Amino acid sequence: MNTTTADHDMEGRSALSKLWTNREARSVILQILTMAALIGFFAFILTNAVANLAAVGKTFSYDFLGEPASYDINQSLIDYTSRDTHLRAGVVGLLNTGLVAICGIVLATVLGFILGVLRLSPNFLLNKISYVFIEFTRNVPVLLHILLIHGIIVHALPHPKVASTEYNLADLFFLSNRGVFAPKPLMEPLFWATIIAFVVGVGFTIWFRRHAKKVQDETGKIYPVFWISVAAIIGLPVIVFFITGAPINWDVPEFQRFNFKGGMVVLPEFMALWLALSLYTAAFIGEIVRAGILSVSHGQWEAAGALGIRRGRILNLVIIPQALRVIIPPLTSQYLNLTKNSSLAIAIGYMDIVATLGGISLMQTGKEMETMILVIAVYLVISLMISAFMNWYNKRIKLVER
Amino acid sequence: MSEVAQHYPPGQHPDMPPPAGQRGVLLWLRTNLFSSWINTLMTIVAVYLLYKIVPPLLDWAVLDAVMNAANRDECRQLGSGACWAFINDRFSILVYGFYPAAERWRVDMSFILLCLALVPVLFDHVPFRKPGLIFSCVYPLIAGWLLLGGFGLQPVGTDEFGGMMLNTVVGVTGIAFSLPLGILLALGRQSHLPIVKSCSVCFIEFIRGVPLITLLFVASTMLNYFLPPGTTFDLLLRVLIMVTLFSSGYIAEVVRGGLQAIPKGQYEAADSMGLKYWQSMRLIVLPQALKISIPGIVNTFIGLFKDTTLVLIIGLLDVLGIGKSSLADAQWNGLSNEIYVSIALFFFIFCFGMSRYSIYLEKKLDKGYKR
């Protein structure tokens, strides 16, 4: 109807302007123009890239991934020597990124929840201390945190020689500027029994939680779910561990002439990156948690109390589910930020994927385009995976509305 | 008692003060520090923490610190605390980088003008706001002229930019250009045109999915391949483009949140008034959406300003880069805490100021809507 009246008004105008006034036609024209601009842009940069690569005599290929990397990596979760390929060096870097990201997420979440709760505590002093800590931490660049903590570890902690006598915990743990040295567990074959017991415990807990919920829904009977879960997940493996005769040996670090030998070492680079990322992200998570808890109105506490529910169960059944709904989305983006910020590792020489594949491999092979595309693709995949998981979790805990 | 009763008719007796312990300092102490045994325990823990942290920090930073010394060894002889003499020695290079000493007044000048240009943008009730806003719009040209030179001033190359000045240049440029770009992207993402929409979505998700540092690497190593053969352009300009694109992706998501929070009725009302798309956006939707998204936008800007330090990884000497490289000086070696703490203070002042401003703005804009 609209178009017919519009058509009357526009008699005498050119066909083109008629087309422009029509909503559908205009949207088609706009999209064709966008598409053309986009295709033109990509064609432009691709022809340029081809011409430029030809001019410097480079080809676009990923063959270099199979060639020996010939550089060392100081921390590796899988076996790696400088004779291995660039691909393997990249995988080592990726694993290091994953390691620091996962450790960071765990520590940041724990610290962040503590900070958020302290921020709401009625105690004036603790409240203000956590406020000052949060503001100072989150208003300073994360790169500065990394460099500062790395500087403190390298300059303030003693050389291994001093550490072997002074910074020493029960002759097992040593704190030095070459890293933290700790005993390394060496598993005997029977240790598998403990691992199996652990898996069984987790499986049992999942089943038991469902079962307990069903029983409660049907009969109102409440099982002590928490303690039974603890017993299944922690108690069962511990019992199996001791029944099988504690099948684990410890490789204790020992000081020899210049450095410690044996055991396992947490490098200062990892420590600095891990602590800096965790503290920085924890400050943000603290504020998120605080906002989430505050978003649940006081009436919810009172209503649940009026129903005669105990305080602990109010928190569990009423407050936390509602607060989580507010907390989860920003928490996801903090996890993503932490993972992306772990790429700053390159500033202190922690060998993550940017430092191996995008750093040394790039320099050695001169394949800027190929390595950067790989690194970017890896980060995109990681980001998409984390956000997909958190979206799934978010959907699961979402309150069901009418 | 009887006297008091005589003086006041029934019900007119003035309120007596609360008993001691229920008022003043004692009440405050009881409610805030010792309300229950858990609270008391927490107070003790907090006091212990403060006792452990504050006096040593104070000793290090103030009481035992050395302000003037020629080198590190002299510092160590004079006091056991921080060696601020190092910062004194390096102050001008930390602020101006390698900007020619004779021309540094231009940096000062553009900073003062920046503050002047910000006032009409940030605050409503200032005299001469209208002409002030025009000045703010012209400011980028003036600043560019002052910093780069030409037209009567001695030209200064961007490779001589450095220190806090470089951080401010990257931060302010990124902020100024990423906001309009971010708004356009957000509108694109909300658009009914599928191709425009999917382009915006792809761009935003790509930007948000990769770390800034990889984009900076792309800018420094790869970007030249995508330009017509033979063109080279300034590294700083490349970095500025990347930083702007990066933060526009985040701004876009924040603004999208604001756009989604506007009730559908507002869009429909604008349509029924016969407003065209851009009119309805400019007059009805965006003013409301931007108002809601101000805290998020300021947070993104704070993040952008902090992220300007990342340029050190591709070899630009910002304040952190200069601080880090001056640690290699044999005369001052090993003083990393001093240098990093002072740089941290610089960032804290700016970022904390920005976050306070966002709170002030939220309160101001919230006024009409409080019941």
Tab-separated table of C-alpha atoms in Angstrom, chain A residues 63-305:
chain	number	residue	atom	x	y	z
A	63	ASP	CA	56.675	-26.485	3.484
A	64	PHE	CA	58.864	-24.788	6.074
A	65	LEU	CA	56.807	-26.425	8.820
A	66	GLY	CA	58.525	-29.721	8.033
A	67	GLU	CA	62.037	-28.313	8.226
A	68	PRO	CA	64.189	-28.483	11.371
A	69	ALA	CA	63.584	-25.535	13.669
A	70	SER	CA	67.142	-25.499	15.093
A	71	TYR	CA	66.363	-23.384	18.126
A	72	ASP	CA	65.892	-24.358	21.741
A	73	ILE	CA	62.793	-23.899	23.839
A	74	ASN	CA	63.364	-23.626	27.572
A	75	GLN	CA	60.005	-25.026	28.653
A	76	SER	CA	58.236	-27.819	26.890
A	77	LEU	CA	55.420	-30.134	27.876
A	78	ILE	CA	56.329	-32.657	25.171
A	79	ASP	CA	59.734	-33.901	24.082
A	80	TYR	CA	61.467	-31.308	21.981
A	81	THR	CA	64.987	-30.761	20.753
A	82	SER	CA	66.361	-28.166	18.369
A	83	ARG	CA	66.433	-30.867	15.637
A	84	ASP	CA	62.630	-31.094	15.646
A	85	THR	CA	60.514	-29.352	13.040
A	86	HIS	CA	58.984	-25.878	13.081
A	87	LEU	CA	55.595	-27.551	13.343
A	88	ARG	CA	56.587	-29.284	16.547
A	89	ALA	CA	58.044	-26.034	17.889
A	90	GLY	CA	54.693	-24.438	17.154
A	91	VAL	CA	52.867	-27.206	18.993
A	92	VAL	CA	55.199	-26.775	21.987
A	93	GLY	CA	54.380	-23.058	21.942
A	94	LEU	CA	50.676	-23.760	21.693
A	95	LEU	CA	50.841	-26.129	24.673
A	96	ASN	CA	52.713	-23.485	26.661
A	97	THR	CA	50.021	-20.952	25.797
A	98	GLY	CA	47.385	-23.431	26.912
A	99	LEU	CA	49.242	-24.191	30.142
A	100	VAL	CA	49.562	-20.580	31.223
A	101	ALA	CA	46.004	-19.803	30.129
A	102	ILE	CA	44.464	-22.671	32.097
A	103	CYS	CA	46.572	-22.074	35.219
A	104	GLY	CA	45.797	-18.367	34.945
A	105	ILE	CA	42.059	-18.893	34.562
A	106	VAL	CA	41.951	-21.139	37.629
A	107	LEU	CA	43.942	-18.796	39.870
A	108	ALA	CA	42.202	-15.670	38.560
A	109	THR	CA	38.771	-17.175	39.221
A	110	VAL	CA	39.655	-18.161	42.781
A	111	LEU	CA	41.284	-14.827	43.605
A	112	GLY	CA	38.567	-12.899	41.810
A	113	PHE	CA	35.750	-14.540	43.767
A	114	ILE	CA	37.615	-13.911	47.031
A	115	LEU	CA	38.155	-10.256	46.079
A	116	GLY	CA	34.526	-9.843	45.034
A	117	VAL	CA	33.251	-11.254	48.321
A	118	LEU	CA	35.715	-9.168	50.348
A	119	ARG	CA	34.571	-6.082	48.479
A	120	LEU	CA	31.083	-6.723	49.875
A	121	SER	CA	32.195	-7.643	53.381
A	122	PRO	CA	30.821	-5.501	56.204
A	123	ASN	CA	34.341	-5.200	57.571
A	124	PHE	CA	35.537	-1.698	56.765
A	125	LEU	CA	39.256	-2.472	56.627
A	126	LEU	CA	39.108	-5.568	54.425
A	127	ASN	CA	36.607	-3.839	52.184
A	128	LYS	CA	38.919	-0.888	51.641
A	129	ILE	CA	42.036	-3.038	51.235
A	130	SER	CA	40.397	-5.033	48.459
A	131	TYR	CA	39.099	-1.821	46.881
A	132	VAL	CA	42.580	-0.290	46.786
A	133	PHE	CA	44.062	-3.528	45.458
A	134	ILE	CA	41.457	-3.814	42.695
A	135	GLU	CA	41.806	-0.206	41.574
A	136	PHE	CA	45.598	-0.287	41.576
A	137	THR	CA	45.735	-3.572	39.713
A	138	ARG	CA	43.266	-2.946	36.972
A	139	ASN	CA	44.337	0.593	36.152
A	140	VAL	CA	47.870	-0.450	35.259
A	141	PRO	CA	48.706	-2.152	31.928
A	142	VAL	CA	49.047	-5.909	32.133
A	143	LEU	CA	52.368	-5.771	30.297
A	144	LEU	CA	53.697	-3.588	33.104
A	145	HIS	CA	52.515	-6.155	35.662
A	146	ILE	CA	54.326	-8.876	33.760
A	147	LEU	CA	57.584	-6.926	33.551
A	148	LEU	CA	57.368	-5.776	37.178
A	149	ILE	CA	56.798	-9.254	38.586
A	150	HIS	CA	59.451	-10.717	36.312
A	151	GLY	CA	61.855	-8.033	37.516
A	152	ILE	CA	61.080	-8.795	41.142
A	153	ILE	CA	61.588	-12.535	40.657
A	154	VAL	CA	64.831	-12.142	38.761
A	155	HIS	CA	66.344	-9.409	40.928
A	156	ALA	CA	64.977	-10.059	44.403
A	157	LEU	CA	65.243	-13.843	44.593
A	158	PRO	CA	68.685	-15.312	45.233
A	159	HIS	CA	70.979	-17.261	42.973
A	160	PRO	CA	70.515	-21.072	43.197
A	161	LYS	CA	73.656	-21.322	45.322
A	162	VAL	CA	72.143	-19.147	48.045
A	163	ALA	CA	68.704	-20.598	47.496
A	164	SER	CA	69.940	-24.127	48.147
A	165	THR	CA	70.636	-23.219	51.766
A	166	GLU	CA	68.408	-20.247	52.589
A	167	TYR	CA	65.291	-20.251	50.401
A	168	ASN	CA	64.682	-23.874	51.021
A	169	LEU	CA	61.591	-25.669	52.283
A	170	ALA	CA	62.372	-29.025	53.897
A	171	ASP	CA	65.116	-29.680	51.298
A	172	LEU	CA	62.318	-30.294	48.769
A	173	PHE	CA	61.340	-26.875	47.434
A	174	PHE	CA	63.808	-24.159	46.459
A	175	LEU	CA	62.986	-20.578	45.539
A	176	SER	CA	65.620	-19.017	43.307
A	177	ASN	CA	65.973	-16.550	40.462
A	178	ARG	CA	66.240	-19.469	38.056
A	179	GLY	CA	62.771	-20.563	39.080
A	180	VAL	CA	61.018	-22.614	41.701
A	181	PHE	CA	62.437	-26.106	42.029
A	182	ALA	CA	60.189	-28.873	43.321
A	183	PRO	CA	60.217	-32.678	43.504
A	184	LYS	CA	59.013	-34.363	40.361
A	185	PRO	CA	56.614	-37.298	40.641
A	186	LEU	CA	57.728	-40.435	38.810
A	187	MET	CA	54.844	-42.820	38.326
A	188	GLU	CA	55.183	-46.551	38.621
A	189	PRO	CA	52.930	-48.766	36.503
A	190	LEU	CA	50.488	-49.428	39.358
A	191	PHE	CA	49.695	-45.712	39.575
A	192	TRP	CA	47.159	-46.268	36.820
A	193	ALA	CA	44.893	-47.840	39.430
A	194	THR	CA	44.696	-44.496	41.246
A	195	ILE	CA	43.873	-42.648	38.038
A	196	ILE	CA	41.140	-45.154	37.240
A	197	ALA	CA	39.772	-44.755	40.769
A	198	PHE	CA	39.668	-40.996	40.253
A	199	VAL	CA	37.760	-41.330	36.977
A	200	VAL	CA	35.336	-43.767	38.594
A	201	GLY	CA	34.862	-41.323	41.489
A	202	VAL	CA	33.993	-38.474	39.148
A	203	GLY	CA	31.612	-40.657	37.161
A	204	PHE	CA	29.912	-41.868	40.339
A	205	THR	CA	29.527	-38.291	41.599
A	206	ILE	CA	27.807	-37.179	38.385
A	207	TRP	CA	25.415	-40.123	38.566
A	208	PHE	CA	24.801	-39.684	42.289
A	209	ARG	CA	23.985	-35.972	41.960
A	210	ARG	CA	21.327	-36.723	39.369
A	211	HIS	CA	19.978	-39.560	41.442
A	212	ALA	CA	19.852	-37.424	44.616
A	213	LYS	CA	18.005	-34.674	42.770
A	214	LYS	CA	15.480	-37.185	41.465
A	215	VAL	CA	14.927	-38.641	44.926
A	216	GLN	CA	14.529	-35.159	46.370
A	217	ASP	CA	12.041	-34.143	43.690
A	218	GLU	CA	9.983	-37.259	44.309
A	219	THR	CA	10.159	-37.738	48.056
A	220	GLY	CA	11.731	-34.584	49.487
A	221	LYS	CA	14.518	-36.632	51.084
A	222	ILE	CA	17.866	-34.807	51.002
A	223	TYR	CA	21.167	-36.705	50.815
A	224	PRO	CA	24.441	-35.161	52.037
A	225	VAL	CA	25.494	-34.754	48.385
A	226	PHE	CA	28.552	-32.609	49.047
A	227	TRP	CA	30.270	-34.952	51.481
A	228	ILE	CA	29.498	-38.040	49.392
A	229	SER	CA	30.992	-36.278	46.357
A	230	VAL	CA	34.114	-35.391	48.296
A	231	ALA	CA	34.473	-38.982	49.477
A	232	ALA	CA	34.061	-40.327	45.927
A	233	ILE	CA	36.394	-37.873	44.165
A	234	ILE	CA	39.142	-37.513	46.782
A	235	GLY	CA	38.687	-40.361	49.254
A	236	LEU	CA	38.458	-43.245	46.770
A	237	PRO	CA	41.673	-42.446	44.845
A	238	VAL	CA	43.574	-41.872	48.115
A	239	ILE	CA	42.480	-45.254	49.471
A	240	VAL	CA	43.367	-47.013	46.206
A	241	PHE	CA	46.703	-45.172	46.166
A	242	PHE	CA	47.688	-46.521	49.559
A	243	ILE	CA	46.260	-50.011	48.959
A	244	THR	CA	48.417	-50.381	45.855
A	245	GLY	CA	51.424	-49.428	48.012
A	246	ALA	CA	51.864	-45.719	47.133
A	247	PRO	CA	53.302	-46.412	43.667
A	248	ILE	CA	55.012	-43.082	43.152
A	249	ASN	CA	58.606	-41.926	43.463
A	250	TRP	CA	59.864	-38.398	43.912
A	251	ASP	CA	62.788	-37.010	41.970
A	252	VAL	CA	64.093	-34.415	44.416
A	253	PRO	CA	66.111	-31.470	43.052
A	254	GLU	CA	69.680	-31.230	44.293
A	255	PHE	CA	72.153	-28.381	44.058
A	256	GLN	CA	75.260	-29.224	42.047
A	257	ARG	CA	77.963	-26.632	41.433
A	258	PHE	CA	75.987	-24.065	39.382
A	259	ASN	CA	72.353	-25.029	39.374
A	260	PHE	CA	69.852	-27.558	40.615
A	261	LYS	CA	69.732	-30.972	38.985
A	262	GLY	CA	66.677	-33.172	38.809
A	263	GLY	CA	63.199	-32.437	40.041
A	264	MET	CA	60.972	-30.120	38.122
A	265	VAL	CA	61.313	-26.416	37.705
A	266	VAL	CA	58.785	-23.659	37.308
A	267	LEU	CA	60.646	-21.029	35.300
A	268	PRO	CA	60.601	-17.380	36.403
A	269	GLU	CA	59.074	-16.462	33.046
A	270	PHE	CA	56.142	-18.771	33.648
A	271	MET	CA	55.756	-17.602	37.249
A	272	ALA	CA	55.784	-13.935	36.244
A	273	LEU	CA	53.327	-14.402	33.395
A	274	TRP	CA	51.041	-16.617	35.440
A	275	LEU	CA	50.948	-14.351	38.499
A	276	ALA	CA	50.628	-11.147	36.488
A	277	LEU	CA	47.811	-12.435	34.291
A	278	SER	CA	45.994	-13.929	37.288
A	279	LEU	CA	46.244	-10.837	39.484
A	280	TYR	CA	45.256	-8.517	36.663
A	281	THR	CA	42.269	-10.615	35.604
A	282	ALA	CA	41.298	-11.315	39.231
A	283	ALA	CA	40.816	-7.585	39.792
A	284	PHE	CA	38.311	-7.490	36.934
A	285	ILE	CA	36.598	-10.694	38.042
A	286	GLY	CA	36.312	-9.263	41.567
A	287	GLU	CA	34.275	-6.340	40.277
A	288	ILE	CA	32.158	-8.675	38.129
A	289	VAL	CA	31.388	-10.926	41.093
A	290	ARG	CA	30.537	-7.950	43.265
A	291	ALA	CA	28.173	-6.559	40.657
A	292	GLY	CA	26.616	-9.996	40.213
A	293	ILE	CA	25.902	-10.507	43.902
A	294	LEU	CA	24.605	-6.949	44.284
A	295	SER	CA	22.264	-7.503	41.357
A	296	VAL	CA	20.239	-10.007	43.382
A	297	SER	CA	17.767	-7.892	45.305
A	298	HIS	CA	17.585	-8.051	49.069
A	299	GLY	CA	13.978	-9.187	48.816
A	300	GLN	CA	15.210	-12.538	47.533
A	301	TRP	CA	17.080	-13.156	50.803
A	302	GLU	CA	14.058	-12.103	52.816
A	303	ALA	CA	11.575	-14.120	50.773
A	304	ALA	CA	13.695	-17.260	51.034
A	305	GLY	CA	14.159	-16.628	54.754
